[in-house]
mmCIF file of C-alpha atoms in Angstrom:
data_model
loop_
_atom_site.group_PDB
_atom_site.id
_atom_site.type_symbol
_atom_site.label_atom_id
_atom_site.label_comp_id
_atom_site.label_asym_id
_atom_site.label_seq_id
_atom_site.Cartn_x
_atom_site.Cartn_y
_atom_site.Cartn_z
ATOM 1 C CA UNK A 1045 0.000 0.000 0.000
ATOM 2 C CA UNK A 1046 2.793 2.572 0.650
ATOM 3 C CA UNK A 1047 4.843 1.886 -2.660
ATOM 4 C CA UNK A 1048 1.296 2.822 -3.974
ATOM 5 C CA UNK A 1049 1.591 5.981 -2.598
ATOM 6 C CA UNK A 1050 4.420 6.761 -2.991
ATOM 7 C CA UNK A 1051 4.255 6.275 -6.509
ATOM 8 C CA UNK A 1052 0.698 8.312 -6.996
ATOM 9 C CA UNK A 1053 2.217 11.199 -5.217
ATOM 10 C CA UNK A 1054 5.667 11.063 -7.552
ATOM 11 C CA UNK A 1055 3.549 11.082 -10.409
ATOM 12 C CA UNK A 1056 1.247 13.334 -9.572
ATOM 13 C CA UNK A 1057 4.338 16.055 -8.264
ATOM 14 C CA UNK A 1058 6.221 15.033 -11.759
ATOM 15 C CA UNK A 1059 2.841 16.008 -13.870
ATOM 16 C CA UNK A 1060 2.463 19.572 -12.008
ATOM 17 C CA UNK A 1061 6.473 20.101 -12.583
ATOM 18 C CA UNK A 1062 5.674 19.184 -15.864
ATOM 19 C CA UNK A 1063 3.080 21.527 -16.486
ATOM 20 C CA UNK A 1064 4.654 24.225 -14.922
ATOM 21 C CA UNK A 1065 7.637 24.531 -16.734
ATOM 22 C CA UNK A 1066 7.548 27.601 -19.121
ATOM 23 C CA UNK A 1067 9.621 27.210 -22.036
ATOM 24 C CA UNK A 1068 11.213 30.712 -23.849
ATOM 25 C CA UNK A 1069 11.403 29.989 -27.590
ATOM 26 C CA UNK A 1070 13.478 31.314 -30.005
ATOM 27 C CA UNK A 1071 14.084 35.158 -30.040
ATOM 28 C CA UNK A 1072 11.994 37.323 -32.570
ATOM 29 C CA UNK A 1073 13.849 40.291 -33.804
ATOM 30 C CA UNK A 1074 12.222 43.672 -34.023
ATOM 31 C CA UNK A 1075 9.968 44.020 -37.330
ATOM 32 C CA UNK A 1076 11.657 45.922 -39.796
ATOM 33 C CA UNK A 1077 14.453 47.737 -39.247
ATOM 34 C CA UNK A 1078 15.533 48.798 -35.631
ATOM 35 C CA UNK A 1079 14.347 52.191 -34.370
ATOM 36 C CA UNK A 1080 16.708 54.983 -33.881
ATOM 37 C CA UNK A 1081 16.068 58.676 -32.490
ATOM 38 C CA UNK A 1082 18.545 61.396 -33.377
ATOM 39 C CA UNK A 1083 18.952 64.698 -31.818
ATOM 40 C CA UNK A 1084 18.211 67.699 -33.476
ATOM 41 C CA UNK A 1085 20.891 69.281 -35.558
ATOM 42 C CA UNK A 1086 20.127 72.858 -35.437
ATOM 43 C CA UNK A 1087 19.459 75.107 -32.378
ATOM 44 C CA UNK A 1088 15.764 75.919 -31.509
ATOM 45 C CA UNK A 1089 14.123 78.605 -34.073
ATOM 46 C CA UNK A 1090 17.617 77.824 -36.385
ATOM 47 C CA UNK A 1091 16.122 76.900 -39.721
ATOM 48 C CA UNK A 1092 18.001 73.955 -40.691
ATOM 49 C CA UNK A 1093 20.272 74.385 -44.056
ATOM 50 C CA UNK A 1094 20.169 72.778 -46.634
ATOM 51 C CA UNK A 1095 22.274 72.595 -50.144
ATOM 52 C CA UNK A 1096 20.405 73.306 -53.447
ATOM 53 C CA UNK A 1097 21.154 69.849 -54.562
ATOM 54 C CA UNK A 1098 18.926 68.274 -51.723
ATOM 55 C CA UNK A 1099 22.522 66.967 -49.782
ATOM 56 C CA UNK A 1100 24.406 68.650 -47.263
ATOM 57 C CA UNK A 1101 27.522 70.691 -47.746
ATOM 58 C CA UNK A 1102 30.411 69.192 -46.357
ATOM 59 C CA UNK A 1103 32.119 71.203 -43.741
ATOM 60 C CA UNK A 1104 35.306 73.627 -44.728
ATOM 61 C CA UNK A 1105 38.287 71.757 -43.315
ATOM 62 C CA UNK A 1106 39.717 74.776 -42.689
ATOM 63 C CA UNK A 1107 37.063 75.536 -39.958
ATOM 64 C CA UNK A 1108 37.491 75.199 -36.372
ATOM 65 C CA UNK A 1109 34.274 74.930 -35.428
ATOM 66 C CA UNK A 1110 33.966 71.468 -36.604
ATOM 67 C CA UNK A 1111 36.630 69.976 -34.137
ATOM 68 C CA UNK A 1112 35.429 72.522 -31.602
ATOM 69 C CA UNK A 1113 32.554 70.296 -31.073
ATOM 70 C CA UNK A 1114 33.862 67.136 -31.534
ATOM 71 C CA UNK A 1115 33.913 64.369 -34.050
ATOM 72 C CA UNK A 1116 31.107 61.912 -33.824
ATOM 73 C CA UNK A 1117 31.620 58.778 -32.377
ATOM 74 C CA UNK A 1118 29.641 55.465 -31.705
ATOM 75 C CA UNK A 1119 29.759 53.432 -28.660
ATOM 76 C CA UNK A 1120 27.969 49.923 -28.658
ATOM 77 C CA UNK A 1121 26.396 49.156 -24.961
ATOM 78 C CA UNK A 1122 26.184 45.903 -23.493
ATOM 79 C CA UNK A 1123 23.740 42.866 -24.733
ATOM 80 C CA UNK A 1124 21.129 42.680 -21.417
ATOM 81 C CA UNK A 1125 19.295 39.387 -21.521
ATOM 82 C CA UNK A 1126 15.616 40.192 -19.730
ATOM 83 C CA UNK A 1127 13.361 37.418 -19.044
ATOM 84 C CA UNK A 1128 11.191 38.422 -22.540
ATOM 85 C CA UNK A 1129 14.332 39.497 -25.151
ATOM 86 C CA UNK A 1130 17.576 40.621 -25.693
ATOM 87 C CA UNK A 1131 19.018 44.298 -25.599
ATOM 88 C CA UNK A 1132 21.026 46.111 -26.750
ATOM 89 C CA UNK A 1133 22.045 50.137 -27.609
ATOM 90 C CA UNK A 1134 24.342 51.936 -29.676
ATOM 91 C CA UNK A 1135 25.337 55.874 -28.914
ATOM 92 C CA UNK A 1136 26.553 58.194 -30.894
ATOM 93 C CA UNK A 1137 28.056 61.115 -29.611
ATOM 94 C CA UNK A 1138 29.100 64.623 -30.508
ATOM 95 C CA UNK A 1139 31.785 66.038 -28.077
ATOM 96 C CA UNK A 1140 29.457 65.474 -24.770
ATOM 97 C CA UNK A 1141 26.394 65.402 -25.922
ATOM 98 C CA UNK A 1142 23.962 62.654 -27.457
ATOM 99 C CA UNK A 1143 23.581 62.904 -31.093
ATOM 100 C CA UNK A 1144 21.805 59.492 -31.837
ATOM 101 C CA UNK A 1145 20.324 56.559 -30.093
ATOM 102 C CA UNK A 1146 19.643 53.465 -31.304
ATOM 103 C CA UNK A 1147 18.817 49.728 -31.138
ATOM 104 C CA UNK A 1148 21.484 46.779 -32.149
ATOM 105 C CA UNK A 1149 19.788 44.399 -30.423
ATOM 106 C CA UNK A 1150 15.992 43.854 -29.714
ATOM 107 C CA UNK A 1151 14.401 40.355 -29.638
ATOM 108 C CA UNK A 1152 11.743 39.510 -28.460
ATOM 109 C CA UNK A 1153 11.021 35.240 -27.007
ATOM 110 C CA UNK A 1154 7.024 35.794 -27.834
ATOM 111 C CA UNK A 1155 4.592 37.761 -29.667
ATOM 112 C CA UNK A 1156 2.991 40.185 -26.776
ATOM 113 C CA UNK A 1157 6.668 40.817 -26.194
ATOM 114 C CA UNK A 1158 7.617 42.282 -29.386
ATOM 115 C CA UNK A 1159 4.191 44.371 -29.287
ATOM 116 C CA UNK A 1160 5.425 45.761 -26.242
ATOM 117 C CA UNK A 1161 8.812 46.291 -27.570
ATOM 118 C CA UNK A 1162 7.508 48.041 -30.876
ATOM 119 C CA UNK A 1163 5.552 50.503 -28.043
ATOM 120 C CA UNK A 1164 8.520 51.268 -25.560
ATOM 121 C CA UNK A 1165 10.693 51.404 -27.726
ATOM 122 C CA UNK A 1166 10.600 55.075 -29.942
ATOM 123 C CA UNK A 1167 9.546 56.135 -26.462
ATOM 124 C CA UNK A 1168 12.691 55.171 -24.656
ATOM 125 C CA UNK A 1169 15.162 56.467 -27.401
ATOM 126 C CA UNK A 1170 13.494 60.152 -27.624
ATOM 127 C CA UNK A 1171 13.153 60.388 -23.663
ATOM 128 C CA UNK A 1172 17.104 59.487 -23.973
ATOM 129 C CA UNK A 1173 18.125 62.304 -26.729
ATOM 130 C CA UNK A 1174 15.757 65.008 -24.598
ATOM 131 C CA UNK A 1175 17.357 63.883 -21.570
ATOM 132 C CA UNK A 1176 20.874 63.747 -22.389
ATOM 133 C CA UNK A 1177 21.594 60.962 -20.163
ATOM 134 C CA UNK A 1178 20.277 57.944 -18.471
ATOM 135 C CA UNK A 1179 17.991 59.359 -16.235
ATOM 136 C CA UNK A 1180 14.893 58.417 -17.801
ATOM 137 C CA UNK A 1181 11.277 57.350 -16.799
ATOM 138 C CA UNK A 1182 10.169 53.209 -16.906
ATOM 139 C CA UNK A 1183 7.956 52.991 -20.053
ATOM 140 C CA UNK A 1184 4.943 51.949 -18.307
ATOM 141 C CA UNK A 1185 4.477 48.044 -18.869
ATOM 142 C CA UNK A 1186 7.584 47.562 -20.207
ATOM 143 C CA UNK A 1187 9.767 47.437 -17.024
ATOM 144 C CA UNK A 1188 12.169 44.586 -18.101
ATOM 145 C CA UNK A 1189 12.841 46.139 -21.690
ATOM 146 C CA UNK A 1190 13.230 49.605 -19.917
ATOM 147 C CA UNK A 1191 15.633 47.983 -17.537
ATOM 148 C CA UNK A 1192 17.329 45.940 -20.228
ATOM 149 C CA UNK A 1193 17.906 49.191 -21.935
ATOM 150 C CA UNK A 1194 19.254 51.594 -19.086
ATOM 151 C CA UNK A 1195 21.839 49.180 -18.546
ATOM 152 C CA UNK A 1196 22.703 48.990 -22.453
ATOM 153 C CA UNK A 1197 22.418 52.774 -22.208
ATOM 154 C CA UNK A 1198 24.397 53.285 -18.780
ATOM 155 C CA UNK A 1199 27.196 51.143 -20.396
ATOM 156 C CA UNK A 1200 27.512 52.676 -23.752
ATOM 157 C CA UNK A 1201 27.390 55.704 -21.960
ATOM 158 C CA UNK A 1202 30.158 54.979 -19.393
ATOM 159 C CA UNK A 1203 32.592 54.247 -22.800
ATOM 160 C CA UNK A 1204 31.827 57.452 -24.004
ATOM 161 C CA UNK A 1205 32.554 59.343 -20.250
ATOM 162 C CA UNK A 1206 28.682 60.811 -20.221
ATOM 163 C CA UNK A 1207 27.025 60.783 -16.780
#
């Protein structure tokens, strides 16, 4: 009578393991290409110019104001594995200051997941490029992307020396 129970109780705890276990399948990258947000190149109420042709002038070599502000540069954050995805952010700066922000990384293990990526997302990169810096707001249901991405952030920033 005991091995009996024993052996209804073993099956029965193997069964609930069994069903309990939550597999993460195979990462879905973002749809389409990877959304970036840039900041603005001209000062507020500066109109923007352009070159008649449609493209930008390059800038006189012989100008200092072109390495008074800096050269931009790129730095490539860390790859933070959430519980839902992968990512991972890529800075580019201009002297101190963010020019661009953007996504190398950002998979998704499920379908609701990479809805709420495509949301937080655009939201997370412009709240980056107005704040000049980490110190952003959690995108509200997206806490483990949003933290996933202030690390990427914090680290890409740290290689460039922004606070």
């Amino acid at each position: 009578m005991k091995r009996v129970l024993v052996t209804i109780t073993g099956t029965v705890f193997g069964v609930v393991a069994l069903l309990s276990f939550k597999t993460q399948g195979h990462p879905r990258a973002f749809a389409g290409a990877l959304p970036s947000a840039a900041a603005p190149t001209s000062p507020a109420g500066a109109p923007a110019t352009t070159s008649g042709g449609g493209g930008s002038t390059p800038p006189d070599p012989r100008s200092s104001s072109a390495a008074a502000t800096g050269a931009k540069k790129r730095y490539v954050g860390s790859a933070i594995e959430t519980p839902y995805g992968v990512v991972q952010v890529a800075v580019t700066t201009k002297g101190s200051r963010i020019a661009n922000v953007s996504f190398v990384q950002l998979t998704a293990f499920d379908g609701r997941s990479q809805e709420i990526n495509s949301q937080a997302a655009p939201i997370l990169l412009q709240e980056t490029v107005a704040a000049q810096s980490a110190q952003i707001d959690t995108v509200s249901g997206a806490t483990y992307t949003t933290d996933g991405y202030l690390q990427s952030l914090q680290s890409a920033l740290d290689q460039a020396g922004i606070k």
